[in-house]
Amino acid sequence: MPKLEKLTDEARAFALASLPDWSAVADPDGIHRTFRFADFTEAFAFMTRVALHAERADHHPEWSNVYNRVTITLTTHDAGGLSERDIALARLIDGIVA
Amino acid sequence: MPKLEKLTDEARAFALASLPDWSAVADPDGIHRTFRFADFTEAFAFMTRVALHAERADHHPEWSNVYNRVTITLTTHDAGGLSERDIALARLIDGIVA
């Protein structure tokens, strides 16, 4: 399982460079991406896939949904910021929508 | 199907009196409730039930989830505020958690 420590600045920059669709956010310290789908059923189907993966990884998104739009923030509370678990979940989410 | 018009002040007060767990919110004009569950799986199971009902009613919540917590705002954009559809969905959601 990916480590729970907060990423170093170097590791963070390296990871973010490989996740061009995600933006850094400050509060909570993490990364953020918004997804748009054709309608609510597509948005919720996506959320369901993310939910199953998140539960298996025991690492969960902070997210919101308004009709066809899903906004996800990934942060690791126990690490006080962005950790490898967030990066792993971001990659997995990108894989779902790829 | 419940009407799409914004509720009158009188109808709104009457409806809110029957939904004691919901609070009025101003922006967007609607109602709001936060739910807490044992864990993420229970929270997402609840969201899935709400999603299916919402899709059937063709009226969808604005909602967010952080682990075991789900926050729901109901408003009717096409009516410019709280409508009977929101009240109907709120009752349905209350029924799910009752």
mmCIF file of C-alpha atoms in Angstrom, chain B residues 22-76:
data_model
loop_
_atom_site.group_PDB
_atom_site.id
_atom_site.type_symbol
_atom_site.label_atom_id
_atom_site.label_comp_id
_atom_site.label_asym_id
_atom_site.label_seq_id
_atom_site.Cartn_x
_atom_site.Cartn_y
_atom_site.Cartn_z
ATOM 1 C CA TRP B 22 -33.580 20.289 6.863
ATOM 2 C CA SER B 23 -32.375 23.892 7.010
ATOM 3 C CA ALA B 24 -33.119 26.653 4.563
ATOM 4 C CA VAL B 25 -30.094 27.927 2.634
ATOM 5 C CA ALA B 26 -29.884 31.111 0.619
ATOM 6 C CA ASP B 27 -27.390 30.445 -2.150
ATOM 7 C CA PRO B 28 -28.683 28.559 -3.967
ATOM 8 C CA ASP B 29 -32.153 29.110 -2.519
ATOM 9 C CA GLY B 30 -33.013 25.689 -1.196
ATOM 10 C CA ILE B 31 -32.759 23.301 1.721
ATOM 11 C CA HIS B 32 -29.805 21.505 3.197
ATOM 12 C CA ARG B 33 -29.134 18.488 5.424
ATOM 13 C CA THR B 34 -26.004 16.667 6.556
ATOM 14 C CA PHE B 35 -26.018 12.917 7.195
ATOM 15 C CA ARG B 36 -23.445 10.864 9.105
ATOM 16 C CA PHE B 37 -22.975 7.140 8.690
ATOM 17 C CA ALA B 38 -20.791 4.470 10.264
ATOM 18 C CA ASP B 39 -18.293 4.521 7.409
ATOM 19 C CA PHE B 40 -17.781 5.189 3.703
ATOM 20 C CA THR B 41 -19.594 2.076 2.511
ATOM 21 C CA GLU B 42 -22.741 3.073 4.401
ATOM 22 C CA ALA B 43 -22.496 6.645 3.162
ATOM 23 C CA PHE B 44 -22.086 5.545 -0.448
ATOM 24 C CA ALA B 45 -24.848 2.947 -0.173
ATOM 25 C CA PHE B 46 -27.148 5.768 0.931
ATOM 26 C CA MET B 47 -25.967 7.939 -1.966
ATOM 27 C CA THR B 48 -26.689 5.113 -4.391
ATOM 28 C CA ARG B 49 -30.260 4.785 -3.152
ATOM 29 C CA VAL B 50 -30.751 8.541 -3.386
ATOM 30 C CA ALA B 51 -29.227 8.570 -6.881
ATOM 31 C CA LEU B 52 -31.648 5.952 -8.190
ATOM 32 C CA HIS B 53 -34.662 7.778 -6.763
ATOM 33 C CA ALA B 54 -33.367 11.128 -8.015
ATOM 34 C CA GLU B 55 -32.901 9.780 -11.522
ATOM 35 C CA ARG B 56 -36.392 8.298 -11.533
ATOM 36 C CA ALA B 57 -37.811 11.648 -10.385
ATOM 37 C CA ASP B 58 -35.562 13.489 -12.865
ATOM 38 C CA HIS B 59 -34.598 15.804 -10.010
ATOM 39 C CA HIS B 60 -31.075 15.615 -8.684
ATOM 40 C CA PRO B 61 -29.355 16.696 -5.478
ATOM 41 C CA GLU B 62 -26.299 18.908 -5.152
ATOM 42 C CA TRP B 63 -24.226 16.887 -2.752
ATOM 43 C CA SER B 64 -20.837 16.203 -1.351
ATOM 44 C CA ASN B 65 -19.271 13.319 0.529
ATOM 45 C CA VAL B 66 -16.266 13.096 2.814
ATOM 46 C CA TYR B 67 -15.805 9.558 4.147
ATOM 47 C CA ASN B 68 -18.884 8.885 6.333
ATOM 48 C CA ARG B 69 -20.516 12.280 5.841
ATOM 49 C CA VAL B 70 -22.937 13.275 3.084
ATOM 50 C CA THR B 71 -24.168 16.844 2.677
ATOM 51 C CA ILE B 72 -27.166 17.435 0.432
ATOM 52 C CA THR B 73 -28.603 20.678 -0.919
ATOM 53 C CA LEU B 74 -31.895 20.599 -2.781
ATOM 54 C CA THR B 75 -32.875 23.429 -5.086
ATOM 55 C CA THR B 76 -34.652 23.705 -8.428
#
